CSV table of C-alpha atoms in Angstrom, one decimal:
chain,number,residue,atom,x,y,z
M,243,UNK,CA,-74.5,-154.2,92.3
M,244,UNK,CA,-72.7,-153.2,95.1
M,245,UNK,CA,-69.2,-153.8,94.0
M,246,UNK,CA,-70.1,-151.5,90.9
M,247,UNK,CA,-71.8,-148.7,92.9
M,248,UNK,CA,-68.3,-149.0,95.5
M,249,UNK,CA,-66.2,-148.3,91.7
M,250,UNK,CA,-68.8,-145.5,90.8
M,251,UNK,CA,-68.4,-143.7,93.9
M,252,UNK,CA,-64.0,-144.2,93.8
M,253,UNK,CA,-64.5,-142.8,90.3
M,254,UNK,CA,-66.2,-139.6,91.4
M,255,UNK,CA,-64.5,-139.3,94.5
M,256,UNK,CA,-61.2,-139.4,91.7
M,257,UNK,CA,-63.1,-136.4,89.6
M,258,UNK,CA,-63.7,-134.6,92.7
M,259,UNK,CA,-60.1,-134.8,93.3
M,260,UNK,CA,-59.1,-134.0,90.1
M,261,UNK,CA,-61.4,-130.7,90.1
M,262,UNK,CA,-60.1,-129.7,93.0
M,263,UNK,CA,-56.7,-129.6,91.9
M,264,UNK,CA,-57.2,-127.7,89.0
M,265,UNK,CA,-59.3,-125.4,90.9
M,266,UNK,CA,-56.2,-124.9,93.4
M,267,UNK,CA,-53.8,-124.4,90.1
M,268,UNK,CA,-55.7,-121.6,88.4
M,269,UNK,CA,-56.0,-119.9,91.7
M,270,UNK,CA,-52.3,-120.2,91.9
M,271,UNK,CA,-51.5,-119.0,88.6
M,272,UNK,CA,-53.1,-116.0,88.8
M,273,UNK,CA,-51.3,-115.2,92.3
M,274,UNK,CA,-53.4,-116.1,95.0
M,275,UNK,CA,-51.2,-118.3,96.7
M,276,UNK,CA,-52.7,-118.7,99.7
M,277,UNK,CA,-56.0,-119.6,98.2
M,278,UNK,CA,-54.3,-122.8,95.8
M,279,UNK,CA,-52.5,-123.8,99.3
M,280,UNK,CA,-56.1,-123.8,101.1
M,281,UNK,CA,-57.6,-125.9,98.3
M,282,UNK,CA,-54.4,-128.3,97.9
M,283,UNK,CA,-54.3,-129.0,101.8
M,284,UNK,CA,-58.0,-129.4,102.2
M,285,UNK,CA,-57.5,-132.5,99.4
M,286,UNK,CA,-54.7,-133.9,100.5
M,287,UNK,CA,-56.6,-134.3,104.0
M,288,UNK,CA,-59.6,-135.7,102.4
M,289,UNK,CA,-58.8,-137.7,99.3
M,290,UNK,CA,-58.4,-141.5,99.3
M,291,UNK,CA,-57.3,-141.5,95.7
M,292,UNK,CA,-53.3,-142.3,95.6
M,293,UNK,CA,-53.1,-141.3,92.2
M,294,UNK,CA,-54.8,-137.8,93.2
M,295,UNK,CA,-52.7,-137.6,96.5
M,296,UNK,CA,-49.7,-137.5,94.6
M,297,UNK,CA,-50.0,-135.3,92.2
M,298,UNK,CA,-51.4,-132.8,94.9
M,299,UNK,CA,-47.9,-133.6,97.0
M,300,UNK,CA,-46.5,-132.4,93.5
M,301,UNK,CA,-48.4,-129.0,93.7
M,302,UNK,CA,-47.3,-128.5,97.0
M,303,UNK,CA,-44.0,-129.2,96.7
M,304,UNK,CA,-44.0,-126.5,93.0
M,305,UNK,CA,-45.3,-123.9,95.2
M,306,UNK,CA,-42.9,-124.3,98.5
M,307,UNK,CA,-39.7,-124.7,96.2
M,308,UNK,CA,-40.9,-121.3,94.6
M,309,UNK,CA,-41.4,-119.9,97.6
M,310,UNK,CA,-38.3,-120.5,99.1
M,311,UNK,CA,-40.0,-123.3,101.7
M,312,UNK,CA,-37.4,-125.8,101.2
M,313,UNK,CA,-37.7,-127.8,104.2
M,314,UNK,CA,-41.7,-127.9,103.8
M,315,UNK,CA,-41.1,-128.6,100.2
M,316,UNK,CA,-38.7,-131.6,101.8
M,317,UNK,CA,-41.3,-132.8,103.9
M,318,UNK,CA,-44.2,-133.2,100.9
M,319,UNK,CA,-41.3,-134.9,99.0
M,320,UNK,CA,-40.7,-137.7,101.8
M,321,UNK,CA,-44.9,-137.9,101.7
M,322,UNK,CA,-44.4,-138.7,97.7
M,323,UNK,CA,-41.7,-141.5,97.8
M,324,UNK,CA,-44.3,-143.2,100.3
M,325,UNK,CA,-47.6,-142.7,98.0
M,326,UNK,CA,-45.3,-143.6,94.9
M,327,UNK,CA,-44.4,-146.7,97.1
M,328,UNK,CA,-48.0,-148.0,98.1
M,329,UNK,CA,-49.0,-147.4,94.8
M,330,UNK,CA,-45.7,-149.8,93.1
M,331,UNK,CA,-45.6,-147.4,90.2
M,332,UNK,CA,-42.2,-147.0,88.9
M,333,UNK,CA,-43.2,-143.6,87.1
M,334,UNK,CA,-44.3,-142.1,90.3
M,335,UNK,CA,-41.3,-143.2,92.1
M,336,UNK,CA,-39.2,-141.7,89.6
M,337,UNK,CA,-41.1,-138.1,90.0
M,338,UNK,CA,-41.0,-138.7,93.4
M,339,UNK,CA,-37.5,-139.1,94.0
M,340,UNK,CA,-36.6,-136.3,91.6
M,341,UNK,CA,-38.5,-133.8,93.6
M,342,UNK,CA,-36.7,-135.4,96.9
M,343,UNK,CA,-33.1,-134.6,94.8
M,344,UNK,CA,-34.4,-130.9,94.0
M,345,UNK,CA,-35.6,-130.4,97.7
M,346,UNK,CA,-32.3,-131.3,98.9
M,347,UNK,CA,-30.1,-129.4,96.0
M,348,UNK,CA,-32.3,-126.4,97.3
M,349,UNK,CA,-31.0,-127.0,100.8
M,350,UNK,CA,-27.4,-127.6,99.3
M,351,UNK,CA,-27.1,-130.8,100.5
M,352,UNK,CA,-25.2,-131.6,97.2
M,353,UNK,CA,-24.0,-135.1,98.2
M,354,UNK,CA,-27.8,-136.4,99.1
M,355,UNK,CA,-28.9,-135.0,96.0
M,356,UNK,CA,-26.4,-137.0,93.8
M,357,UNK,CA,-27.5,-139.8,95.1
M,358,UNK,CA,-31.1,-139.8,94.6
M,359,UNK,CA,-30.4,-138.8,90.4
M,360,UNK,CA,-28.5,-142.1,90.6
M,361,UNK,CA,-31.3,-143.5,92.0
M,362,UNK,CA,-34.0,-141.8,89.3
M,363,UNK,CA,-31.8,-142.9,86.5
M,364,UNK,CA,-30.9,-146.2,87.6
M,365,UNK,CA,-34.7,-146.8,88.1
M,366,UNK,CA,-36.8,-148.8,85.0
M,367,UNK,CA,-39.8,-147.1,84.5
M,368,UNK,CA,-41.5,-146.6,80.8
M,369,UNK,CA,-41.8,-143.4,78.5
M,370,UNK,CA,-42.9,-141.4,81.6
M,371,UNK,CA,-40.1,-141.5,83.5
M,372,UNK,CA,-37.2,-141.4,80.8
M,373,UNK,CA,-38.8,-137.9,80.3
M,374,UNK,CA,-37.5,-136.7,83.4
M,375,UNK,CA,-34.6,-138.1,83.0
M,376,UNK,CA,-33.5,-134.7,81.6
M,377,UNK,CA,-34.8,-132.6,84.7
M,378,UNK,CA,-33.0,-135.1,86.6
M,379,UNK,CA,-29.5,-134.3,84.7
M,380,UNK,CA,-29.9,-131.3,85.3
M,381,UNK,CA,-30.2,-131.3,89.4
M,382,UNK,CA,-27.3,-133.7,89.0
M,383,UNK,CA,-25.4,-131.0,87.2
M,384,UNK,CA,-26.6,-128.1,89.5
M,385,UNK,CA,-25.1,-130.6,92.3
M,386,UNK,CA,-22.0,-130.9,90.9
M,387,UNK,CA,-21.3,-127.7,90.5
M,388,UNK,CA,-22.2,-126.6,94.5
M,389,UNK,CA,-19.8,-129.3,95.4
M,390,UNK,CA,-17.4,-127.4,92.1
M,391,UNK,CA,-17.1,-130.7,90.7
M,392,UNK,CA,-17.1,-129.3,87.3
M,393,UNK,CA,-16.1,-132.4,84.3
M,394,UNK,CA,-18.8,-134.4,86.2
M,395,UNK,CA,-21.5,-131.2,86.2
M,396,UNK,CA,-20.5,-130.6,82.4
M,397,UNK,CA,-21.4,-134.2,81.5
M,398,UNK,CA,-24.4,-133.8,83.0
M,399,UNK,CA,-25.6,-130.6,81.7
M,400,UNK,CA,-24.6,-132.1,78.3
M,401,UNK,CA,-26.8,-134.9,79.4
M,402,UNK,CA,-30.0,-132.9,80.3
M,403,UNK,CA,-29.6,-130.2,76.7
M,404,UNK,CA,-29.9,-133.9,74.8
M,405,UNK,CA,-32.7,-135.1,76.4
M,406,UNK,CA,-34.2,-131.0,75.8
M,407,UNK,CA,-33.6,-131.4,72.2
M,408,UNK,CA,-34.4,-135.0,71.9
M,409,UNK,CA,-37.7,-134.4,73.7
M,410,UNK,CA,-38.1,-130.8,72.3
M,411,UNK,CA,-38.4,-129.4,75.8
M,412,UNK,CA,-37.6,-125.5,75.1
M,413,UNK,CA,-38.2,-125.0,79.2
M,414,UNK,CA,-36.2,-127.7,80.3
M,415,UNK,CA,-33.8,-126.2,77.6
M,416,UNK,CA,-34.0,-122.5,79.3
M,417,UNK,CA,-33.3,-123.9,82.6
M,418,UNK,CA,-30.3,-125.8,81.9
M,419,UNK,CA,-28.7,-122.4,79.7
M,420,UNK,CA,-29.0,-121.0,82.5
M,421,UNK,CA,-27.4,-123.4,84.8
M,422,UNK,CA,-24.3,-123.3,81.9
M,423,UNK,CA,-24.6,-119.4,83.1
M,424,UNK,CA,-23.8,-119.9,86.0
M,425,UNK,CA,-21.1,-122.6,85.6
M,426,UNK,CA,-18.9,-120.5,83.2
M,427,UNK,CA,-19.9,-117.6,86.0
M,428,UNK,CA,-17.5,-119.7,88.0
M,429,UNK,CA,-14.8,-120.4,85.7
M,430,UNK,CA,-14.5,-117.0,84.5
M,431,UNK,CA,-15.4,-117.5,81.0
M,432,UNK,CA,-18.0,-114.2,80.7
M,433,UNK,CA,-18.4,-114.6,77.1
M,434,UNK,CA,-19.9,-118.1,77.0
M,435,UNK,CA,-21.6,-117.0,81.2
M,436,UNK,CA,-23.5,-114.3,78.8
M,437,UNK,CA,-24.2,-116.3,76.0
M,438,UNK,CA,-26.1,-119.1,77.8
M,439,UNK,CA,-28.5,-116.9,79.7
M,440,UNK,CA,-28.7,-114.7,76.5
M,441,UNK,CA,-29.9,-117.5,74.7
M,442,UNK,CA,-32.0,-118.8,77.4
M,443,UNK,CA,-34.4,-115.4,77.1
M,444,UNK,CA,-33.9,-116.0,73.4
M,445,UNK,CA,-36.2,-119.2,73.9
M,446,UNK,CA,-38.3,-117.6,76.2
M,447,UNK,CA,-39.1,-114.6,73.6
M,448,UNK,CA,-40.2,-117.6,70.7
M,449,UNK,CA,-41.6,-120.0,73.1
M,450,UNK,CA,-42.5,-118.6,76.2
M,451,UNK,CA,-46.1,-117.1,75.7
M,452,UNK,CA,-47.7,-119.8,77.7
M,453,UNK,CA,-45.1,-120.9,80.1
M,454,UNK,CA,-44.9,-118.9,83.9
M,455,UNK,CA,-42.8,-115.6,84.2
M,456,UNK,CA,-40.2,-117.3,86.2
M,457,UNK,CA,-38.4,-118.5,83.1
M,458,UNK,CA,-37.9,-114.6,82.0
M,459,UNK,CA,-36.9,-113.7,85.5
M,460,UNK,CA,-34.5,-116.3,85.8
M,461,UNK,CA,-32.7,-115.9,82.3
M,462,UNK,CA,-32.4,-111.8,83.1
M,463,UNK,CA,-31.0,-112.5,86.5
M,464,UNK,CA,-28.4,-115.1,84.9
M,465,UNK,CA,-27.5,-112.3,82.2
M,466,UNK,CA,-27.1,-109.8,84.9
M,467,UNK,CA,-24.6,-111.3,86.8
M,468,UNK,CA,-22.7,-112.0,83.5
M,469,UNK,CA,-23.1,-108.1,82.8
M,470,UNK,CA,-21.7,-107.4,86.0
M,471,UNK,CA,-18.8,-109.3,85.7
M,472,UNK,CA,-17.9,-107.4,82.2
M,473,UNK,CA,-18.0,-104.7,83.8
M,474,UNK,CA,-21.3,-103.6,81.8
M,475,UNK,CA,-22.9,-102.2,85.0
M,476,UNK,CA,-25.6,-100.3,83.8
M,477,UNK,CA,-26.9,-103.5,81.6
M,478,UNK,CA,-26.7,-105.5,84.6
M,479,UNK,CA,-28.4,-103.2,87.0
M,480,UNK,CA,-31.1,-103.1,84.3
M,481,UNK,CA,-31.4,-106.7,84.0
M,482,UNK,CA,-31.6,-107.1,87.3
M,483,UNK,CA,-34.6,-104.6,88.0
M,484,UNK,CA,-36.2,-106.8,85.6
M,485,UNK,CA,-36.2,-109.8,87.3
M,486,UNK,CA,-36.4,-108.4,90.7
M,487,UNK,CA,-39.8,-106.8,89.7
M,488,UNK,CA,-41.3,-110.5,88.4
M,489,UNK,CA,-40.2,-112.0,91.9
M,490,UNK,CA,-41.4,-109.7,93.7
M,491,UNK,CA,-45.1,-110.1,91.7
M,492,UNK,CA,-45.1,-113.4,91.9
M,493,UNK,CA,-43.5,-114.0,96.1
M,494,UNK,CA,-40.9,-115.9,94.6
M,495,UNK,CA,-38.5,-115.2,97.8
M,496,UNK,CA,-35.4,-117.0,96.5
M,497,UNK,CA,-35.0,-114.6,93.5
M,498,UNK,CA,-35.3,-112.1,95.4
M,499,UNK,CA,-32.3,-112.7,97.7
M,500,UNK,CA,-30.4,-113.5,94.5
M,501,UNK,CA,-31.5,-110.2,93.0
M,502,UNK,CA,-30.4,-108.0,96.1
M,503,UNK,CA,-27.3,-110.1,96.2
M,504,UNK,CA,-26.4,-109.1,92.6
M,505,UNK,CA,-27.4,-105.6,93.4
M,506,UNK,CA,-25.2,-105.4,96.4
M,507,UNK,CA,-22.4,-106.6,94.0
M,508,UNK,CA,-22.9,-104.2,91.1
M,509,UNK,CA,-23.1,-101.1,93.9
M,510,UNK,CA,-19.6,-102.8,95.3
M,511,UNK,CA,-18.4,-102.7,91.9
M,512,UNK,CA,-19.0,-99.2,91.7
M,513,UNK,CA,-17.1,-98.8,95.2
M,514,UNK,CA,-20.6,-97.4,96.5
M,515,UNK,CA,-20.1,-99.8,100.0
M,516,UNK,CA,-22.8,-97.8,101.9
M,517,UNK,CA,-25.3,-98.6,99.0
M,518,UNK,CA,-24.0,-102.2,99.2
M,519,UNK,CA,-24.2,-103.0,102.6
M,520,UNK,CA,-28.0,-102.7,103.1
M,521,UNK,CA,-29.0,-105.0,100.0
M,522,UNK,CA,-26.3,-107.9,101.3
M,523,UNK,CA,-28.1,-107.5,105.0
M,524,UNK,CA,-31.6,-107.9,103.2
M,525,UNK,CA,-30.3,-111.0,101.0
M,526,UNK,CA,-29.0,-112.2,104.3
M,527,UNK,CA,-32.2,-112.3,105.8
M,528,UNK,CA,-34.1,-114.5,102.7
M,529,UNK,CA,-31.1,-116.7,102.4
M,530,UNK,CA,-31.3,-117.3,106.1
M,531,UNK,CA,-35.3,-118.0,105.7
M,532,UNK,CA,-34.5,-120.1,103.1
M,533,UNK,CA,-31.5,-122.2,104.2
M,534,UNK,CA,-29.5,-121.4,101.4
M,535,UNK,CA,-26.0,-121.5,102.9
M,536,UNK,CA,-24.1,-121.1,99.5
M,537,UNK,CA,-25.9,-118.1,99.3
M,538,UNK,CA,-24.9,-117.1,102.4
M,539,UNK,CA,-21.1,-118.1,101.9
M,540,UNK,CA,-21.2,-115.8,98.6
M,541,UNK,CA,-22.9,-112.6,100.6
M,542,UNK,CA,-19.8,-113.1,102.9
M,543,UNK,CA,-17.3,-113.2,100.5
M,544,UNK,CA,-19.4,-109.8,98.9
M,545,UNK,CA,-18.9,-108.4,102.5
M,546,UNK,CA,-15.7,-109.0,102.8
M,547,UNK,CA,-14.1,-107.2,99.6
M,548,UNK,CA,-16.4,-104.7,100.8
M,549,UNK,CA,-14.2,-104.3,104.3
M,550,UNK,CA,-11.2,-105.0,102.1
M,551,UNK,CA,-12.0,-101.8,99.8
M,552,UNK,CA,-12.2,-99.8,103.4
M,553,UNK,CA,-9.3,-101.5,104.3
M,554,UNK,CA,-10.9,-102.9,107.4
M,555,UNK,CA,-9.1,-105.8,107.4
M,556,UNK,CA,-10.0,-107.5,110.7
M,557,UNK,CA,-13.8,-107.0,109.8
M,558,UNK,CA,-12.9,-108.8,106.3
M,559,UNK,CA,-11.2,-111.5,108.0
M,560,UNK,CA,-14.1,-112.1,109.7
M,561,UNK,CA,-16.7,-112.1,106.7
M,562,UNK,CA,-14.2,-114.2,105.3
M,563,UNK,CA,-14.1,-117.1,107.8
M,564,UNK,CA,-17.9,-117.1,108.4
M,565,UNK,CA,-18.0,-117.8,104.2
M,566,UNK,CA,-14.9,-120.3,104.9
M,567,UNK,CA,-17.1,-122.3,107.3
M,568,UNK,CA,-20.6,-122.4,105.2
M,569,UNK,CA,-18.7,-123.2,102.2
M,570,UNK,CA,-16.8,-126.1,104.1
M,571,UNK,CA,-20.1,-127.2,105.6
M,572,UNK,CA,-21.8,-127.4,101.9
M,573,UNK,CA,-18.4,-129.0,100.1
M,574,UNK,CA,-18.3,-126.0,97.7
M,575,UNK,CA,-14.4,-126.1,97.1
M,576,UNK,CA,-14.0,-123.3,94.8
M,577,UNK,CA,-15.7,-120.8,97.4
M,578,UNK,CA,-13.0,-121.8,100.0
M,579,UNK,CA,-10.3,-121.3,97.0
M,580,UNK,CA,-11.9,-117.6,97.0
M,581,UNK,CA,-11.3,-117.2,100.7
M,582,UNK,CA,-7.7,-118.3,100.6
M,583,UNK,CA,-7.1,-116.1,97.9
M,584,UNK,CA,-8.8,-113.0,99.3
M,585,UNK,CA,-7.0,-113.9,103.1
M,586,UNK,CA,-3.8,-114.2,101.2
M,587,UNK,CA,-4.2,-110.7,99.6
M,588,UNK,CA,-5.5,-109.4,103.5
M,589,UNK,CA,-1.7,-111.1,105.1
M,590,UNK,CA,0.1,-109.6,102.4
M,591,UNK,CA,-1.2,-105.8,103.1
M,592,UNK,CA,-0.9,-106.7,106.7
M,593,UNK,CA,2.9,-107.9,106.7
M,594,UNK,CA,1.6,-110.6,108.3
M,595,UNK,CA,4.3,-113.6,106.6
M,596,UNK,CA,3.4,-116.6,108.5
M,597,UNK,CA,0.2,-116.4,107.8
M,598,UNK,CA,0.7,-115.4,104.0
M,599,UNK,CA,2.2,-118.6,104.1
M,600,UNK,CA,-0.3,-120.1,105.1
M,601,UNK,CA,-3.1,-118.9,103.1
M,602,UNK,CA,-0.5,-119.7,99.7
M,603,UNK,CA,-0.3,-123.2,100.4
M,604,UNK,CA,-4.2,-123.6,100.9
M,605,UNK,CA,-4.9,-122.2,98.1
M,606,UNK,CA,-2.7,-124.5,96.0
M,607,UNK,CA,-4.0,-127.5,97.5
M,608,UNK,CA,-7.7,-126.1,96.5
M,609,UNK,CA,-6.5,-125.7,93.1
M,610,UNK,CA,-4.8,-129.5,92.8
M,611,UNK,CA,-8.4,-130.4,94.0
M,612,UNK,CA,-9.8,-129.0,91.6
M,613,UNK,CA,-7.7,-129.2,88.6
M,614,UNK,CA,-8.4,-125.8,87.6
M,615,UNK,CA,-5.7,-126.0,85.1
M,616,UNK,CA,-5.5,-126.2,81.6
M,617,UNK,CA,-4.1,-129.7,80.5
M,618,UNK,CA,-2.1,-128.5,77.8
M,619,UNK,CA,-0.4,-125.3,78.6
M,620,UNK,CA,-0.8,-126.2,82.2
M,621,UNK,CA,-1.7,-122.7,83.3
M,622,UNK,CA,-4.7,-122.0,85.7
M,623,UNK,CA,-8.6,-121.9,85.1
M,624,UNK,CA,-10.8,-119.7,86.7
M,625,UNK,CA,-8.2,-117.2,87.9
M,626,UNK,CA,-9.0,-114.5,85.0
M,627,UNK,CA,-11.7,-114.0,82.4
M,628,UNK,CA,-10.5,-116.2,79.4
M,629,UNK,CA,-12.6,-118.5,77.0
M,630,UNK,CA,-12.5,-121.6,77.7
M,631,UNK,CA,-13.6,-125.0,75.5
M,632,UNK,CA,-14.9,-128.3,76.5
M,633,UNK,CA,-14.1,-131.5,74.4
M,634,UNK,CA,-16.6,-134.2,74.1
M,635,UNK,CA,-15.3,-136.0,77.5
M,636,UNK,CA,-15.7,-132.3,79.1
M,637,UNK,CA,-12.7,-131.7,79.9
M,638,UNK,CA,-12.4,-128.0,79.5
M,639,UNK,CA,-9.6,-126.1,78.6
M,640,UNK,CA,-8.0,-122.7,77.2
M,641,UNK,CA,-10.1,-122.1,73.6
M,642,UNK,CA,-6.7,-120.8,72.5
M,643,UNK,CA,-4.5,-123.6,73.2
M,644,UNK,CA,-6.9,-126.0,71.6
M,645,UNK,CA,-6.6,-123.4,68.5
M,646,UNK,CA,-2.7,-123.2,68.3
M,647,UNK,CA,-2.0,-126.6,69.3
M,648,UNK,CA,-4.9,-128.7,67.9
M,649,UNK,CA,-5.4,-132.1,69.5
M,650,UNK,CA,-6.0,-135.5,68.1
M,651,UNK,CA,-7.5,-136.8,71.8
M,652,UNK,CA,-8.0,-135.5,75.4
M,653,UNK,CA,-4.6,-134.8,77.0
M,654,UNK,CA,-6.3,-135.5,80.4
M,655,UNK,CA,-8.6,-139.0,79.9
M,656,UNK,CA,-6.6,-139.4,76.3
M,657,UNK,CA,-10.4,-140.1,74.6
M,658,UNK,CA,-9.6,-140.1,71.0
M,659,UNK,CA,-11.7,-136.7,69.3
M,660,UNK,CA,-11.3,-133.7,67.6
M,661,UNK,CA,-14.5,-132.7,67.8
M,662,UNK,CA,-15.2,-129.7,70.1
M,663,UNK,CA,-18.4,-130.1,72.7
M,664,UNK,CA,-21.9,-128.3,72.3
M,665,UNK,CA,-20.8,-126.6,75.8
């Protein structure tokens, strides 16, 4: 009697639990953020239920990452792993460590979060976990690209859009389009950086009733910045009005500095400076709050061509070496190729040869790092809008010289295929 009276009470103390948690999720889906928090924190103090301490860690961590808390977000991660331990579930520890990669690919500590996908992936859990094994590809591939290791971030973005369609997981599908946005962002193929965002809202339009307005945010932020770099300015200014207005109604903090970022770059692109000075301060300020230092490296490198289009060339300089140093300290290579480039443009206009010299041969070593070159005509990638095609291996190169000269295998790993990648 008593042993069955000790399980009746763990069972209601379980509901309880469980009540309370979806009593703090409605609260935060309709806005009241502080409210859910309340709710969450008084049950992770109180419950005794591992199963229900987790998945409140899981709530907490959803609502700091959105909010741009990354090192709280951090913290509940770390309190996962050990609930996920105690409790010798492999599914748990799978989650767990997934939300301990996004906390630290949040904080762009690229390397760390590398090495906790290995460790989801390498993990053998059941049905459960193999699910996220797609999220997991994709903060693998978001990795890889802040470090601009792009053949590695392709293969893994091809990774998580199979596990999307395998699964039928239209968000997880939406997410990584837009991830593929922002990668051809960087290699300057606008055509594919406007499709993949494009068809990201496509998905949210026919499956999106029910999902959170973050996804439609997010996919008009990605086809802004693709706007932008068409030239299409008044597309992207609308674009990114759009999702400025859903961050701001829902305190999502991070999109907001990503928005006023963008902004500051459209106004810079319409040589307004004094318009875009103000919005880079403000997106200072969240990226700061946030700990997003390749955010801060690209608001730096705004500033500069800023000074550079005033021909302030000392105050560029500057701008430029603060980016230099952020970007160094986060291992995102193609940032410091920018620099080099943009210093090497500054020495020129300043007669300044030694230190044109200088700036030339850094910027070739960045692009050997890099391999930003196309395998077969040997020209560069990434210096100029051009389309761009990746082969099954993903190795990318020119769409045209894969057209005119046709290719029985990779010229780079020599993988025998003709076939063209989804990407």
């Amino acid at each position: 009697m008593v042993i069955f009276m000790r399980d009746f009470v763990a069972e209601m103390g379980q509901d309880q639990t469980k009540q309370q948690i979806e009593k703090g999720l409605k609260l935060y889906q309709s806005n009241d953020t502080e409210k859910a928090l309340y709710v969450w924190m008084k049950v992770l103090r109180k419950t005794s239920d591992p199963g229900g301490k987790f998945r409140v860690l899981g709530c907490l961590i959803t609502a700091h990452s959105e909010m741009g808390k990354y090192k709280e977000m951090l913290q509940y991660s770390l309190a996962q792993i050990n609930t996920a331990r105690e409790m010798e579930d492999p599914d748990y520890l799978t989650e767990g460590y997934l939300n301990l990669a996004r906390s630290n690919e949040k904080l762009c500590e690229f390397q760390k979060t590398v090495s906790y996908c290995e460790t989801c992936l390498n993990m053998q859990g059941t049905t459960v976990s193999l699910q996220l094994n797609g999220q997991v590809c994709l903060s693998m591939g978001n990795a890889y690209l802040g470090l601009s290791v792009f053949q590695k971030a392709l293969v893994s973005y091809e990774k998580a859009l199979r596990y999307a369609h395998n699964n039928d997981d239209k968000m997880l599908e939406c997410r990584v389009c837009c991830s593929l946005g922002n990668f051809y962002i960087q290699l300057k193929d606008y055509e594919k950086a406007l499709f993949f965002p494009c068809k990201a809202a496509e998905l949210v339009n026919d499956y999106g009733k029910g999902w959170s307005l973050k996804y439609r945010a997010m996919s008009q932020y990605h086809m802004s910045v693709a706007y932008r770099k068409l030239m299409r300015l008044a597309d992207a200014m609308e674009c990114c009005e759009e999702s400025m207005k859903i961050a701001l109604q829902h305190g999502d903090r991070p999109l907001q500095a990503l928005c006023l970022l963008n902004f500051a770059d459209i106004h810079r692109c319409q040589k307004d400076v004094d318009k875009a000075f103000p919005r880079y301060e403000s997106s200072m300020c969240i990226m700061s709050e946030t700990g997003n230092r390749l955010g801060q490296a690209s608001i730096n490198v705004g500033v500069g061509k800023c000074w550079i289009l005033q021909k302030e060339y000392d105050k560029a300089l500057d701008s430029l070496q603060r980016a230099h140093d952020l970007a160094k300290a986060t291992g995102n290579k193609l940032c410091i190729l920018k620099v080099h480039s943009l210093c090497e443009g500054i020495y020129r206009c300043k007669e300044q040869q030694e230190e044109l010299r200088e700036q030339v041969v850094k910027f070739l070593q960045c692009v050997e790092e890099l391999e930003l070159y196309c395998g077969m005509c040997g020209e560069s990638i990434g210096e100029k809008n051009q389309q761009l095609q990746a082969l099954p291996c993903s190795h990318i190169f020119h769409l045209k010289c894969l057209q005119t000269n046709g290719t029985k295998g990779c010229p780079k790993c020599h993988r025998s295929s003709v076939k063209l990648g989804f990407v």
